[in-house]
Amino acid sequence: MTTSKVLFKKALKLHQSGELVCAASFYKEVLKRQPGHIDAIFFLGTLNLQLGCLNAATMFLLQVIAKQPEHSAAHNNIGTALQGQGKVKEAIERFQQAIALKPDYDDAFYNLGTALQAEGKLEEAADNFQKAIVLKPGCALAHYSLGNVFREQRKIDKAIACQKLAIQLKPDYAMAYNNLGSLYQELGKLDEAVESYDHAIELKPDYAMAYNNLGSVLQELGKLDEAVESYDHAIELKPDYAMAYNNLGSALQGLGKLDEAIESYDHAIELKPDYAMAYNNLGSALQERGKLEEAIESYDHAIELMPDEASAHKNRSTVLLLTEQFKEGWAEYEWRLLTKDHRLRNFQQPQWDGKRLNGRRIFVHAEQGFGDTIQFIRYLPRIQSLGGHVIFECRRDLYRLLRECAGIDDMVERTSRNTMTLPFDVHIPLLSLPGIFGTTLDTIPSKVPYITVDSKLVERWNKLLDNDRNFKIGIVWSGNPKFKNRSRSCSLVDFLPLADIPGITFYSLQKGKDSEDTLHQSKGMHIINLEDRLKDFADTAAIMTNLDLIISTDTAVVHLAGAIGKKVWVLLHRIPDWRWFLNRYDSPWYPEMRLFRQTELDDWSSVFVQVKEALLQEKLKGDTDGQHCKFIPKCP
């Protein structure tokens, strides 16, 4: 007859080989023959824990402790079962009991660390993971988990070091490679992130999360087609992967495939009905599609689920402002300051509330893009009219242009340190001013020019351009690539129909990589690339003053042209940025501006048909007058 001892050994061997169900039957047979067999009870509890049968596991392990109160492993495993049931505080007590009974219990220190991390007690969690590592330096899992705590604490360099050490100890540690990729991505080291995700996938080809993360970094690199492919892999591996569907929608939206994007966001929401960010992204796609009421509804869903989700409020504000609902729109627009893309400036001094300043010093700091600064600097004289001493901060590329601008008492250049050396009493972000002043269509400060141009620079450029007797047009076709917004960019090729009009010289005011397009896309156009001569916006303003017309997509150049009172034609997406509103062909911001809008989504050809017709009329008018209108501003 087989003894209990033999049966137990058989059960243990099966357990160790992973044959849990068979092992359980042998443990139970042992207990039939010897009901008080502590080890059989303990391992049957542990086996149930491994199977996820947490109530059964706890029941068996409590029997062990009833018979042997100092059984540290039983306390530890009960803690694990309790944590699995969401009873984290009780789990912490059990892990602490296990450690009290066995002070060198590395597993209990590790488990205590995970429970404390779940409770948000990160310092204590890190301390316990480090104790586990001291007791067992070769434990890759402890280094990995410590790295995750450091990441939560924003100690990114330490987190990276931990993940690297985990990989060194366990070269096939796919999860550590995945987390290392995420850390590199946070630091903007995108190539290193791609390499790490690739390693994770190579080690674990069915790793859906790594495919999803790889997609996100490829998307950040602008490789949208590859990102879509990676998200598709993630979904294929994990069909209920709501986050991958949401991210896929974002990539498809970036490619202009709005209907597919909307379908993907809908799928994410179907899988996860409380997915606030998917509702937010769905709103963005619907907005771009021109379905503004549905977009608002989707943003409202996102806000209902996550009332403090700043990006949903900010996105909602853009629809409200686009449709001229100013009061609510300006209020919602303040949420932009809390979005992850916004660098929040923390000052001890309060933010200005719009009341009279009576000689107090107010620090106005520029934000977002160059065009935003140029557009909204018009409000500074109004602050002075309320008794404010205005200290204005802007980036270097605008400093020379704006230093003589009305409404500024002191001007400082923004540095990478975001510090402010001059004393001030209150502060205000520049784009909060329209809301502070309760701006409506009727109250926009629209008098131009409100930026003056250096007369010496104007004269210098006049000498360089005066020999050109053609109608001179400055053109820009692409916005700042930092914003990755295809709605602000067309192609130089789209301008080619205008080359049929005789007597025109095109001057490229395009900056950056896209200016290289002039070298190989400008066949048939008489175009001169001025990029190398554009030191900053002061030069751009001086050049524009000597041109007859500016034609550009929605870029900083159109704001500069409008601000100096230059005639400017703006090429707009079907659903443009909020500041251009809807269904109008003039701009309440700039009297000399004319708007040309897409009639169909992403169709620039229809825009250039309108532009060509208008340009023929403009040139005919100029030829009839015998001269081209030039605006040369007076310097104060």
XYZ file of C-alpha atoms in Angstrom:
636
model
C 0.000 0.000 0.000
C 1.334 3.459 -0.966
C 2.199 5.565 2.077
C 1.270 9.222 2.662
C 4.962 10.085 2.432
C 5.244 8.589 -1.066
C 2.018 10.268 -2.186
C 3.230 13.635 -0.892
C 6.531 13.306 -2.755
C 4.601 12.478 -5.931
C 2.320 15.483 -5.382
C 5.303 17.788 -4.821
C 7.039 16.548 -7.962
C 3.905 17.125 -10.050
C 3.494 20.573 -8.461
C 7.075 21.543 -9.275
C 6.645 20.402 -12.876
C 3.559 22.604 -13.259
C 0.960 19.833 -13.382
C -1.192 21.618 -10.828
C -4.499 19.741 -11.215
C -2.864 16.334 -10.871
C -0.797 17.585 -7.946
C -3.956 18.802 -6.199
C -5.556 15.354 -6.399
C -2.482 13.785 -4.796
C -2.377 16.436 -1.996
C -6.058 15.684 -1.300
C -5.325 11.967 -1.198
C -2.576 12.640 1.363
C -5.049 14.592 3.483
C -7.618 11.783 3.321
C -5.043 9.492 4.834
C -3.415 12.056 7.126
C -5.788 15.037 7.730
C -3.270 17.006 9.770
C -0.440 16.877 7.188
C 0.745 20.533 7.431
C 2.883 20.504 4.298
C 0.073 19.011 2.196
C -2.331 21.689 3.485
C 0.231 24.448 2.847
C 1.066 23.357 -0.680
C -2.586 22.768 -1.541
C -3.219 26.377 -0.442
C -0.241 27.577 -2.488
C -1.431 25.577 -5.513
C -4.889 27.181 -5.286
C -3.175 30.553 -5.116
C -1.355 29.731 -8.354
C -4.643 28.673 -9.957
C -6.262 31.968 -8.915
C -8.654 30.260 -6.488
C -8.020 32.874 -3.826
C -10.782 31.988 -1.342
C -9.759 28.320 -1.326
C -6.105 29.305 -1.007
C -6.844 31.507 2.000
C -8.922 28.779 3.635
C -6.110 26.188 3.421
C -3.379 28.649 4.460
C -5.363 29.791 7.511
C -5.565 26.135 8.556
C -1.760 26.046 8.428
C -1.454 29.128 10.641
C -4.036 27.740 13.070
C -1.748 24.784 13.610
C 1.577 26.633 13.177
C 1.199 30.398 13.903
C 4.887 30.979 13.103
C 4.657 29.590 9.567
C 6.094 32.644 7.765
C 5.480 31.291 4.249
C 1.788 30.795 5.013
C 1.496 34.409 6.214
C 3.280 35.552 3.047
C 1.004 33.555 0.759
C -2.139 34.695 2.571
C -0.916 38.233 1.969
C -0.629 37.491 -1.747
C -4.164 36.043 -1.798
C -5.573 39.060 0.060
C -3.827 41.478 -2.301
C -5.320 39.562 -5.230
C -8.751 40.127 -3.669
C -8.091 43.864 -3.375
C -7.628 43.693 0.396
C -4.306 45.506 0.252
C -4.160 46.829 3.816
C -4.782 43.331 5.214
C -2.165 41.963 2.815
C 0.404 44.462 4.113
C -0.199 43.233 7.674
C 0.355 39.626 6.603
C 3.602 40.431 4.778
C 4.815 42.327 7.836
C 3.986 39.317 10.029
C 5.963 37.070 7.684
C 8.980 39.404 7.916
C 8.694 39.629 11.692
C 8.831 35.826 11.835
C 11.646 35.599 9.277
C 13.692 38.859 9.024
C 15.670 37.622 5.996
C 12.545 36.694 3.999
C 13.344 38.287 0.619
C 10.048 37.220 -1.021
C 8.024 38.811 1.775
C 9.976 42.082 1.451
C 9.308 42.013 -2.291
C 5.591 41.316 -1.818
C 5.327 44.029 0.816
C 6.882 46.405 -1.720
C 4.222 45.561 -4.324
C 1.404 46.089 -1.798
C 2.803 49.434 -0.631
C 3.208 50.512 -4.259
C -0.449 49.657 -4.861
C -1.333 51.902 -1.905
C 0.705 54.752 -3.397
C 3.304 54.588 -0.612
C 6.196 54.801 -3.027
C 9.039 55.614 -0.629
C 8.153 52.645 1.580
C 7.715 50.440 -1.483
C 11.155 51.374 -2.803
C 12.673 50.736 0.614
C 11.222 47.211 0.731
C 12.261 46.364 -2.826
C 15.783 47.495 -1.944
C 15.749 45.248 1.149
C 14.677 42.340 -1.053
C 17.574 43.109 -3.395
C 20.083 43.224 -0.524
C 18.895 39.778 0.553
C 18.796 38.436 -3.014
C 20.934 40.623 -5.357
C 20.316 38.406 -8.348
C 16.529 38.814 -8.298
C 15.730 40.442 -11.647
C 12.060 40.861 -10.679
C 12.959 43.017 -7.666
C 15.165 45.304 -9.786
C 12.372 45.528 -12.381
C 9.765 46.439 -9.755
C 12.051 48.965 -8.069
C 12.490 50.576 -11.477
C 8.721 50.856 -11.824
C 8.500 52.667 -8.472
C 11.284 55.038 -9.507
C 9.337 55.760 -12.683
C 6.258 56.680 -10.657
C 8.479 58.968 -8.567
C 9.756 60.569 -11.805
C 13.292 59.367 -11.035
C 13.729 58.353 -14.641
C 17.501 57.857 -14.651
C 17.275 55.513 -11.644
C 14.372 53.687 -13.264
C 16.413 53.109 -16.421
C 19.360 51.815 -14.383
C 17.064 49.308 -12.629
C 15.566 48.006 -15.871
C 19.038 47.623 -17.379
C 20.195 45.672 -14.334
C 17.108 43.453 -14.520
C 17.978 42.706 -18.164
C 21.604 42.042 -17.262
C 20.440 39.484 -14.672
C 17.777 38.032 -16.979
C 18.692 38.645 -20.647
C 15.361 37.268 -21.876
C 13.323 39.663 -19.697
C 10.852 40.964 -22.283
C 8.862 43.035 -19.756
C 12.002 44.886 -18.663
C 12.842 45.700 -22.296
C 9.280 46.968 -22.764
C 9.507 49.216 -19.701
C 12.945 50.422 -20.721
C 11.430 51.449 -24.049
C 8.715 53.426 -22.273
C 11.325 55.232 -20.177
C 13.397 56.128 -23.222
C 10.223 57.377 -24.896
C 9.485 59.654 -21.936
C 12.975 61.141 -22.294
C 12.461 61.710 -26.001
C 15.095 59.097 -26.896
C 12.843 57.634 -29.533
C 15.357 55.542 -31.462
C 16.461 53.851 -28.225
C 12.795 53.280 -27.377
C 12.174 51.564 -30.719
C 15.212 49.346 -30.173
C 13.998 48.316 -26.708
C 10.467 47.524 -27.895
C 11.921 45.512 -30.774
C 13.973 43.495 -28.258
C 10.853 42.835 -26.189
C 8.952 41.597 -29.245
C 11.862 39.462 -30.424
C 11.909 37.743 -27.018
C 8.117 37.493 -26.766
C 6.506 37.539 -30.228
C 2.991 37.482 -28.742
C 3.637 40.560 -26.570
C 0.635 42.743 -27.449
C 1.615 45.565 -25.084
C 5.052 45.889 -26.662
C 3.487 46.120 -30.131
C 1.136 48.818 -28.838
C 4.010 50.752 -27.290
C 6.119 50.376 -30.425
C 3.209 51.818 -32.375
C 3.091 54.832 -30.076
C 6.776 55.668 -30.541
C 6.583 55.121 -34.302
C 3.635 57.519 -34.313
C 5.689 60.039 -32.371
C 8.441 59.671 -34.994
C 5.876 60.495 -37.679
C 5.975 56.956 -39.116
C 2.223 56.619 -39.118
C 1.892 53.716 -41.552
C 4.336 51.645 -39.483
C 2.494 52.673 -36.324
C -0.794 51.423 -37.781
C 0.858 48.107 -38.631
C 2.161 47.780 -35.065
C -1.233 48.578 -33.525
C -2.835 46.019 -35.858
C -0.388 43.394 -34.558
C -1.318 44.281 -30.970
C -5.037 43.930 -31.737
C -4.518 40.675 -33.609
C -2.798 39.266 -30.508
C -5.315 40.768 -28.087
C -8.670 41.440 -29.787
C -10.120 43.107 -26.681
C -7.233 45.597 -26.425
C -9.125 48.878 -26.051
C -5.991 50.999 -25.716
C -4.579 49.661 -28.987
C -7.857 50.482 -30.769
C -7.709 54.009 -29.338
C -4.096 54.452 -30.440
C -4.867 52.985 -33.852
C -7.589 55.587 -34.209
C -5.095 58.330 -33.421
C -2.646 57.106 -36.069
C -5.398 56.739 -38.672
C -6.578 60.261 -37.846
C -3.041 61.507 -38.392
C -3.134 59.894 -41.844
C -6.380 61.686 -42.618
C -8.398 58.452 -42.566
C -11.084 59.948 -40.388
C -13.865 57.424 -40.979
C -11.524 54.550 -40.086
C -10.296 56.490 -37.051
C -13.842 57.076 -35.832
C -14.596 53.369 -36.270
C -11.499 52.485 -34.227
C -12.389 54.897 -31.421
C -15.925 53.474 -31.383
C -14.476 49.978 -31.030
C -12.303 51.105 -28.104
C -15.373 52.559 -26.366
C -17.403 49.411 -27.056
C -14.683 47.379 -25.327
C -14.259 49.880 -22.490
C -17.378 52.032 -22.021
C -15.681 54.210 -19.381
C -12.722 55.027 -21.658
C -12.591 58.807 -21.310
C -9.588 59.345 -23.600
C -11.231 57.372 -26.400
C -14.283 59.668 -26.134
C -11.924 62.656 -26.179
C -10.131 61.396 -29.287
C -13.421 60.511 -30.946
C -14.500 64.103 -30.366
C -11.335 65.322 -32.083
C -11.972 63.154 -35.156
C -15.627 64.202 -35.317
C -14.555 67.832 -35.034
C -12.140 67.427 -37.911
C -14.900 65.736 -39.895
C -17.054 68.810 -39.349
C -19.551 67.035 -37.070
C -19.296 69.675 -34.376
C -22.400 68.849 -32.332
C -21.353 65.203 -32.140
C -17.849 66.312 -31.199
C -19.169 68.360 -28.273
C -21.276 65.391 -27.192
C -18.196 63.161 -27.226
C -16.103 65.681 -25.258
C -18.955 65.912 -22.745
C -18.867 62.115 -22.316
C -15.110 62.281 -21.686
C -15.543 65.033 -19.098
C -18.397 63.183 -17.394
C -16.096 60.158 -16.993
C -13.010 62.203 -16.053
C -14.054 65.682 -14.881
C -10.450 66.825 -14.500
C -9.225 65.643 -17.918
C -7.753 68.919 -19.131
C -7.342 67.921 -22.779
C -11.068 67.165 -23.129
C -11.985 70.594 -21.727
C -9.405 72.260 -23.970
C -10.654 70.402 -27.049
C -14.226 71.303 -26.167
C -13.197 74.946 -25.928
C -11.913 74.919 -29.519
C -15.357 73.927 -30.832
C -17.033 76.589 -28.710
C -14.645 79.292 -29.921
C -14.809 78.080 -33.527
C -18.593 78.543 -33.365
C -18.281 81.946 -31.663
C -19.560 80.829 -28.232
C -17.015 83.061 -26.546
C -18.027 83.275 -22.902
C -18.040 79.526 -22.289
C -15.250 78.984 -24.805
C -12.741 81.283 -23.076
C -13.528 79.717 -19.709
C -12.935 76.200 -21.049
C -9.802 77.358 -22.881
C -8.087 77.960 -19.545
C -7.849 74.175 -19.159
C -5.082 74.245 -21.783
C -2.732 75.304 -18.986
C -3.181 71.895 -17.336
C -2.717 69.693 -20.415
C 0.365 67.483 -20.597
C 1.623 69.318 -23.700
C 1.642 72.636 -21.846
C 4.596 73.600 -19.710
C 2.894 74.993 -16.649
C 4.753 77.918 -15.119
C 4.647 77.857 -11.336
C 5.004 81.249 -9.679
C 4.541 82.360 -6.102
C 2.797 85.461 -7.417
C -0.920 85.080 -8.226
C -2.384 85.007 -11.720
C -3.974 88.316 -12.676
C -7.780 88.404 -12.417
C -8.327 91.344 -14.781
C -8.821 94.014 -12.130
C -7.104 97.432 -12.193
C -3.397 97.139 -11.551
C -2.688 100.634 -10.203
C 1.021 100.597 -10.980
C 1.665 96.953 -10.142
C 4.123 95.019 -12.284
C 2.523 92.284 -14.399
C 4.541 89.531 -16.039
C 2.975 88.423 -19.337
C 4.541 85.219 -20.637
C 4.155 83.983 -24.189
C 3.002 80.424 -24.807
C 2.415 77.963 -27.623
C 3.700 78.955 -31.088
C 5.214 82.075 -32.607
C 1.934 82.889 -34.340
C 0.062 82.877 -31.032
C 2.498 85.399 -29.594
C 2.204 87.672 -32.633
C -1.599 87.458 -32.641
C -2.259 88.137 -28.974
C 0.414 90.693 -28.156
C -2.220 93.181 -29.363
C -3.780 93.015 -25.865
C -0.786 94.467 -23.992
C -1.778 98.145 -24.387
C -5.087 97.303 -22.716
C -3.185 96.048 -19.674
C -1.272 99.331 -19.554
C -4.578 101.191 -19.726
C -5.515 99.467 -16.459
C -2.416 100.831 -14.770
C -0.130 97.850 -15.325
C 3.636 97.980 -15.769
C 3.999 95.261 -18.427
C 6.958 92.903 -18.412
C 6.721 90.748 -21.521
C 8.624 87.533 -22.161
C 9.074 85.915 -25.569
C 11.423 83.602 -27.398
C 14.598 84.780 -29.112
C 13.235 84.542 -32.682
C 10.631 87.200 -31.830
C 12.668 89.438 -29.551
C 14.073 91.827 -32.181
C 10.667 92.132 -33.873
C 8.656 92.877 -30.718
C 11.027 94.974 -28.618
C 9.473 98.252 -29.831
C 5.929 96.953 -29.740
C 3.288 99.093 -28.032
C 2.209 97.966 -24.576
C 5.592 96.718 -23.338
C 7.499 98.436 -20.536
C 10.178 95.774 -20.045
C 11.032 92.856 -22.294
C 12.858 89.660 -21.428
C 13.937 86.687 -23.503
C 12.619 83.294 -22.520
C 15.331 80.776 -21.735
C 15.276 77.004 -21.427
C 15.367 77.425 -17.647
C 11.986 79.216 -17.647
C 13.234 81.523 -14.906
C 12.288 85.157 -14.391
C 14.812 87.610 -12.924
C 12.794 90.861 -12.862
C 10.453 91.404 -9.907
C 6.704 91.329 -10.580
C 3.454 91.322 -8.620
C 1.084 89.252 -10.775
C 1.408 87.183 -13.944
C -0.752 86.080 -16.853
C -0.238 83.628 -19.754
C -0.600 85.577 -23.000
C -3.481 83.516 -24.405
C -5.546 84.059 -21.262
C -5.931 87.745 -22.176
C -8.842 87.381 -24.654
C -10.847 85.680 -21.914
C -9.780 88.203 -19.260
C -11.093 91.006 -21.481
C -14.291 89.104 -22.422
C -13.453 89.233 -26.119
C -16.258 88.840 -28.671
C -16.283 89.436 -32.423
C -17.259 93.046 -31.809
C -14.522 93.755 -29.266
C -11.454 92.183 -30.916
C -8.687 94.832 -30.968
C -8.324 94.822 -34.762
C -6.445 98.034 -35.478
C -3.306 97.391 -37.522
C -0.413 97.733 -37.674
C 0.244 96.948 -34.029
C 3.753 95.687 -34.746
C 6.226 98.066 -36.358
C 8.997 97.007 -38.712
C 12.602 98.200 -38.501
C 12.945 100.868 -41.235
C 16.627 100.092 -41.798
C 15.842 96.447 -42.459
C 12.988 97.478 -44.778
C 15.361 99.717 -46.734
C 18.028 97.020 -46.958
C 15.542 94.533 -48.386
C 14.097 97.158 -50.685
C 17.502 97.537 -52.321
C 17.769 93.770 -52.807
C 14.270 93.338 -54.240
C 13.680 96.612 -56.064
C 15.139 95.370 -59.345
C 12.389 92.761 -59.558
C 9.600 94.492 -61.495
C 7.316 91.447 -61.248
C 4.390 91.088 -58.894
C 6.161 89.736 -55.812
C 4.451 87.101 -53.677
C 5.817 85.600 -50.474
C 4.679 82.008 -49.949
C 4.690 79.455 -47.116
C 3.175 75.992 -47.456
C 3.962 74.186 -44.212
C 3.493 74.950 -40.524
C 5.848 74.173 -37.668
C 6.490 70.378 -37.820
C 6.534 70.379 -33.998
C 2.732 70.553 -34.045
C 2.387 67.610 -36.491
C -0.859 68.968 -37.888
C -1.489 68.192 -41.523
C -4.319 70.768 -41.601
C -1.697 73.524 -41.425
C 0.315 72.245 -44.354
C -0.052 71.704 -48.066
C 2.697 71.056 -50.624
C 4.671 73.420 -52.804
C 3.306 71.360 -55.700
C -0.147 72.733 -54.840
C 1.110 76.206 -55.776
C 2.079 75.121 -59.341
C -1.231 76.253 -60.956
C -0.284 79.816 -59.980
C 2.891 79.548 -62.075
C 0.749 79.876 -65.217
C 0.154 83.539 -64.401
C 2.870 85.635 -66.105
C 4.801 88.395 -64.397
C 5.002 86.865 -60.919
C 8.020 86.099 -58.769
C 7.467 83.827 -55.806
C 9.628 84.329 -52.717
C 9.788 81.350 -50.381
C 9.540 82.418 -46.747
C 9.406 78.760 -45.715
C 11.740 77.779 -42.891
C 13.108 74.395 -41.866
C 13.252 71.078 -43.662
C 10.261 71.854 -45.887
C 12.117 74.752 -47.500
C 14.245 72.157 -49.281
C 11.151 71.355 -51.344
C 11.911 74.434 -53.423
C 14.941 72.639 -54.871
C 13.000 69.844 -56.559
C 9.287 70.695 -56.551
C 9.245 74.150 -58.119
C 9.418 73.321 -61.825
C 7.753 76.058 -63.803
C 7.720 78.504 -60.897
C 9.913 81.571 -60.769
C 10.771 81.067 -57.102
C 13.526 82.455 -54.923
C 14.354 80.698 -51.660
C 15.071 83.241 -48.918
C 15.499 80.839 -46.012
C 19.245 81.391 -45.587
C 18.663 85.144 -45.240
C 15.924 84.900 -42.619
C 17.692 85.395 -39.308
C 14.477 85.898 -37.331
C 10.962 87.312 -37.637
C 12.289 90.876 -37.873
C 13.898 89.918 -41.189
C 10.721 88.170 -42.333
C 8.658 91.277 -41.548
C 11.094 93.526 -43.454
C 11.021 91.227 -46.491
C 7.223 91.036 -46.459
C 6.990 94.817 -46.384
C 8.709 94.844 -49.780
C 6.422 92.232 -51.312
C 3.022 92.758 -52.892
C 1.175 89.853 -51.334
C 1.645 86.983 -48.875
C 0.000 83.584 -49.501
C 0.385 80.980 -46.784
C -1.224 78.133 -44.912
C -2.093 78.693 -41.244
C 1.401 79.595 -39.978
C 3.098 82.302 -37.920
C 3.789 84.144 -41.180
C 0.098 84.967 -41.713
C -0.132 86.455 -38.225
C 2.989 88.510 -38.841
C 1.650 89.775 -42.169
C -1.682 90.628 -40.561
C -0.036 92.356 -37.594
C 2.053 94.699 -39.800
C -0.975 95.449 -42.000
C 0.259 93.520 -45.032
C -2.167 92.049 -47.551
C -2.235 88.314 -46.826
C -4.233 85.370 -48.140
C -4.597 82.383 -45.818
C -5.124 78.836 -47.084
C -7.371 77.011 -44.642
C -8.393 73.439 -43.951
C -12.118 72.681 -44.172
C -12.382 72.737 -40.368
C -9.622 75.141 -39.369
C -8.158 76.251 -36.062
C -10.720 77.988 -33.857
C -9.401 81.508 -34.488
C -10.538 81.480 -38.121
C -14.150 80.639 -37.224
C -16.530 79.224 -39.873
C -18.141 80.357 -43.124
C -16.377 83.675 -43.452
C -13.732 84.871 -45.881
C -12.376 87.785 -43.911
C -10.784 87.809 -40.470
C -11.993 89.943 -37.573
C -8.422 89.775 -36.254
C -6.734 91.282 -39.330
C -8.425 93.785 -41.700
C -5.998 93.089 -44.591
C -6.511 89.329 -44.506
C -8.530 87.147 -46.866
C -9.389 83.518 -46.126
C -9.537 80.726 -48.720
C -11.214 77.599 -47.371
C -11.288 73.991 -48.524
C -14.689 72.975 -49.868
C -13.892 69.282 -49.293
C -11.781 67.733 -46.558
C -8.058 67.710 -47.423
C -8.732 69.023 -50.932
C -6.234 71.810 -51.536
C -6.892 71.894 -55.290
C -10.230 73.658 -54.768
C -8.474 76.268 -52.624
C -5.917 77.036 -55.328
C -8.644 77.338 -57.956
C -10.086 80.158 -55.808
C -6.631 81.660 -55.216
C -5.719 81.626 -58.917
C -8.918 83.415 -59.877
C -8.416 86.025 -57.153
C -4.755 86.455 -58.072
C -5.577 87.086 -61.720
C -7.962 89.829 -60.611
C -5.410 91.246 -58.171
C -2.655 91.329 -60.757
C -4.953 92.840 -63.356
C -5.826 95.557 -60.883
C -2.148 96.173 -60.165
C -1.278 96.293 -63.877
C -4.123 98.737 -64.483
C -2.931 100.964 -61.663
C 0.567 100.808 -63.076
C 2.104 100.017 -59.768
C 2.016 97.521 -56.928
C 0.850 98.589 -53.498
C 3.606 98.562 -50.920
C 3.110 99.118 -47.240
C 6.117 100.725 -45.561
C 5.304 101.310 -41.911
C 6.422 104.380 -40.078
C 8.720 103.853 -37.162
C 7.779 105.557 -33.925
